[in-house]
Amino acid sequence: MTMTRKKALIVWGGWDGHQPREVAAIFAELLRGEQFDVTVSDTLDCYKDAELMADLDLIVPVWTMGTIEREQLQPLLDMVHAGCGIAGCHGGMGDSFRNEVEYQHMVGGQWVAHPGNDGVRYDVNMAAADDPLTSGIGDFEVCSEQYYMHVDPAIKVHATTDFDGVKMPVVWTKRWGQGKVYYNSLGHQADIVNMPQMRELMRRGFLWAARSRA
């Protein structure tokens, strides 16, 4: 029996400091390695392409800050609510479109601060040894931005960091209607996204979030 390949859309842009083009390339490589058909776009107008959107199993946003028009945003929200997965990291998903509270509701959180900026050394701690999204990866150290997030209490937390005595979520999942949402606050630039632990976390997150064709 021939298996239908899943389809993913990566949308990159916004603030250049997060190296969205380079991060999008890493994510495209990961997804193609998992036999996804991948479309990469550098315009938010792709969300208005009804034919493209209708066939997707996974959307991967890599777009920090910026603005999005209602006719671009609404199809994204609707597609995820109807069952298409969404997965991303750092500001490319957790600090997009700061005025769009419905987008933030879908994601499950929003970046608000990173005291010390880039170069902070901190540990990322897995929440449970038997969690299939994190098992075998183990705790690890990062030298990067440490994100302080405002988060939805409905999220399921898979990894955390100690933020001045606060157990701050780093990796979480949630549902938006029928769609699965995966977020990872790591990934300031491509070198962090390329860390073995981060690549594996994102690979598992992509596979978990993608719409099931079973």
Coordinates of C-alpha atoms in Angstrom, one line a residue:
M1 CA 0.0 0.0 0.0
T2 CA 1.4 3.4 -1.0
M3 CA 1.7 5.9 1.9
T4 CA 0.6 9.4 1.3
R5 CA 3.4 11.8 2.1
K6 CA 2.5 14.5 4.6
K7 CA 2.7 18.2 3.5
A8 CA 4.3 20.9 5.5
L9 CA 4.5 24.7 4.9
I10 CA 7.3 26.7 6.4
V11 CA 6.7 30.5 6.5
W12 CA 9.8 32.6 7.3
G13 CA 10.4 36.4 7.6
G14 CA 10.0 39.2 10.1
W15 CA 13.0 40.3 12.2
D16 CA 16.3 39.3 10.6
G17 CA 18.2 39.0 13.9
H18 CA 16.7 35.5 14.4
Q19 CA 18.1 34.3 11.1
P20 CA 14.7 33.2 9.8
R21 CA 16.0 32.0 6.4
E22 CA 18.7 29.8 7.9
V23 CA 16.3 28.4 10.6
A24 CA 13.7 27.7 7.9
A25 CA 16.4 25.7 5.9
I26 CA 17.2 23.6 9.0
F27 CA 13.5 22.8 9.5
A28 CA 13.0 22.0 5.8
E29 CA 15.9 19.5 6.0
L30 CA 14.4 17.9 9.1
L31 CA 11.0 17.5 7.6
R32 CA 12.2 16.2 4.3
G33 CA 14.2 13.6 6.3
E34 CA 10.9 12.5 7.7
Q35 CA 9.4 12.2 4.2
F36 CA 7.3 15.4 4.2
D37 CA 6.7 17.3 1.1
V38 CA 7.8 20.8 2.1
T39 CA 6.8 24.2 0.7
V40 CA 8.9 27.2 1.9
S41 CA 7.5 30.7 1.6
D42 CA 8.8 34.1 2.6
T43 CA 5.4 35.9 2.4
L44 CA 2.4 35.8 4.7
D45 CA 0.2 35.9 1.6
C46 CA 0.7 32.2 1.4
Y47 CA -1.9 31.8 4.1
K48 CA -4.4 33.3 1.7
D49 CA -3.7 30.5 -0.9
A50 CA -6.8 28.3 -0.2
E51 CA -5.6 25.5 -2.4
L52 CA -2.2 25.3 -0.7
M53 CA -3.6 25.6 2.8
A54 CA -6.3 23.0 2.3
D55 CA -3.8 20.2 1.7
L56 CA -1.5 20.9 4.6
D57 CA -0.7 18.6 7.6
L58 CA 1.7 20.9 9.4
I59 CA 2.5 24.7 9.4
V60 CA 5.9 25.8 10.7
P61 CA 6.1 29.6 11.4
V62 CA 9.5 31.3 11.5
W63 CA 8.3 34.9 11.7
T64 CA 9.4 37.2 14.6
M65 CA 7.4 40.3 15.3
G66 CA 6.0 42.1 12.2
T67 CA 2.4 42.5 11.4
I68 CA -0.2 40.3 9.8
E69 CA -3.4 41.3 8.0
R70 CA -6.7 39.7 9.1
E71 CA -7.1 38.1 5.6
Q72 CA -3.7 36.4 6.2
L73 CA -4.2 35.5 9.9
Q74 CA -7.8 34.1 9.7
P75 CA -7.0 31.2 7.3
L76 CA -4.0 30.2 9.6
L77 CA -6.2 30.2 12.7
D78 CA -9.0 28.3 10.9
M79 CA -6.7 25.7 9.4
V80 CA -5.1 24.8 12.8
H81 CA -8.5 24.8 14.4
A82 CA -9.8 22.3 11.8
G83 CA -6.9 19.9 12.4
C84 CA -3.7 21.1 10.7
G85 CA -0.8 21.0 13.2
I86 CA 1.5 23.9 14.0
A87 CA 5.0 23.7 15.4
G88 CA 7.8 26.2 15.9
C89 CA 10.3 27.8 18.2
H90 CA 11.6 30.9 19.9
G91 CA 10.5 34.3 18.6
G92 CA 9.6 32.7 15.2
M93 CA 6.4 31.4 16.8
G94 CA 6.3 32.8 20.4
D95 CA 6.9 36.5 19.5
S96 CA 5.0 36.9 16.2
F97 CA 2.5 39.7 15.6
R98 CA 2.4 41.2 19.1
N99 CA -1.0 42.9 18.6
E100 CA -2.7 39.6 17.6
V101 CA -4.1 38.1 20.8
E102 CA -6.0 35.4 19.1
Y103 CA -2.7 34.2 17.5
Q104 CA -1.1 34.2 21.0
H105 CA -4.1 32.2 22.4
M106 CA -3.5 29.6 19.7
V107 CA 0.2 29.3 20.5
G108 CA -0.3 29.1 24.2
G109 CA 2.1 31.8 25.3
Q110 CA 4.0 35.0 24.4
W111 CA 7.6 36.1 24.9
V112 CA 7.8 39.1 27.3
A113 CA 11.5 39.3 28.4
H114 CA 15.0 37.8 28.1
P115 CA 17.1 39.5 30.9
G116 CA 20.8 39.4 30.0
N117 CA 20.0 39.1 26.3
D118 CA 22.1 36.6 24.3
G119 CA 24.9 34.6 26.1
V120 CA 23.1 33.6 29.3
R121 CA 24.0 30.1 30.4
Y122 CA 21.1 28.0 31.7
D123 CA 19.9 24.5 31.9
V124 CA 17.0 23.0 30.1
N125 CA 15.3 20.3 32.2
M126 CA 13.0 17.5 30.8
A127 CA 9.8 17.3 32.8
A128 CA 9.3 13.5 32.7
A129 CA 11.7 10.6 31.9
D130 CA 9.0 8.7 30.0
D131 CA 7.6 11.5 27.9
P132 CA 7.9 10.4 24.2
L133 CA 8.6 14.0 23.1
T134 CA 11.7 14.2 25.3
S135 CA 12.7 10.7 26.5
G136 CA 16.4 9.9 26.0
I137 CA 17.4 13.5 25.3
G138 CA 18.3 14.4 28.9
D139 CA 18.9 17.8 30.5
F140 CA 21.3 20.0 28.7
E141 CA 22.9 23.5 29.0
V142 CA 22.3 26.3 26.5
C143 CA 24.2 29.6 26.1
S144 CA 21.6 31.8 24.5
E145 CA 18.6 34.0 25.3
Q146 CA 16.6 32.7 28.2
Y147 CA 12.9 33.4 27.4
Y148 CA 10.5 34.5 30.1
M149 CA 7.0 33.7 28.7
H150 CA 3.5 34.5 29.7
V151 CA 1.7 31.2 29.2
D152 CA -1.7 29.6 29.0
P153 CA -2.4 27.5 32.0
A154 CA -3.9 24.9 29.7
I155 CA -0.6 24.0 28.1
K156 CA 1.2 20.6 28.8
V157 CA 4.8 21.3 29.8
H158 CA 7.5 19.0 28.5
A159 CA 10.7 20.9 29.5
T160 CA 11.5 23.8 31.8
T161 CA 14.2 26.1 32.9
D162 CA 14.9 27.7 36.3
F163 CA 14.3 31.5 35.9
D164 CA 15.2 33.1 39.2
G165 CA 13.3 30.4 41.1
V166 CA 10.4 30.2 38.7
K167 CA 10.0 26.9 36.8
M168 CA 9.6 28.5 33.3
P169 CA 8.2 26.4 30.5
V170 CA 10.5 25.8 27.6
V171 CA 8.7 23.1 25.6
W172 CA 4.9 22.8 25.6
T173 CA 2.0 21.3 23.7
K174 CA -1.7 22.1 23.5
R175 CA -4.7 21.8 21.3
W176 CA -6.4 24.5 19.3
G177 CA -9.7 23.1 18.2
Q178 CA -8.8 19.9 16.4
G179 CA -5.2 21.0 15.7
K180 CA -2.1 20.1 17.7
V181 CA 0.3 22.9 18.8
Y182 CA 4.0 22.4 19.7
Y183 CA 6.2 25.2 20.9
N184 CA 9.9 25.4 22.0
S185 CA 11.3 28.6 23.3
L186 CA 14.9 27.8 22.3
G187 CA 16.4 28.8 19.0
H188 CA 17.7 32.4 19.1
Q189 CA 19.7 31.7 15.9
A190 CA 20.6 28.9 13.6
D191 CA 23.5 27.6 15.8
I192 CA 21.1 26.9 18.7
V193 CA 18.5 25.3 16.4
N194 CA 21.3 23.1 15.1
M195 CA 22.2 21.7 18.5
P196 CA 21.6 17.9 18.5
Q197 CA 19.2 18.1 21.4
M198 CA 17.2 21.0 19.8
R199 CA 17.1 19.2 16.4
E200 CA 15.7 16.1 18.1
L201 CA 13.2 18.1 20.1
M202 CA 11.9 19.8 17.0
R203 CA 11.9 16.6 14.9
R204 CA 9.7 14.9 17.5
G205 CA 7.5 18.1 17.8
F206 CA 6.9 18.2 14.1
L207 CA 5.9 14.6 13.9
W208 CA 3.7 14.9 17.0
A209 CA 1.9 18.0 15.7
A210 CA 1.4 17.0 12.1
R211 CA -2.2 16.0 11.2
S212 CA -2.7 12.2 11.4
R213 CA -3.8 10.7 8.1
A214 CA -4.6 7.3 9.7

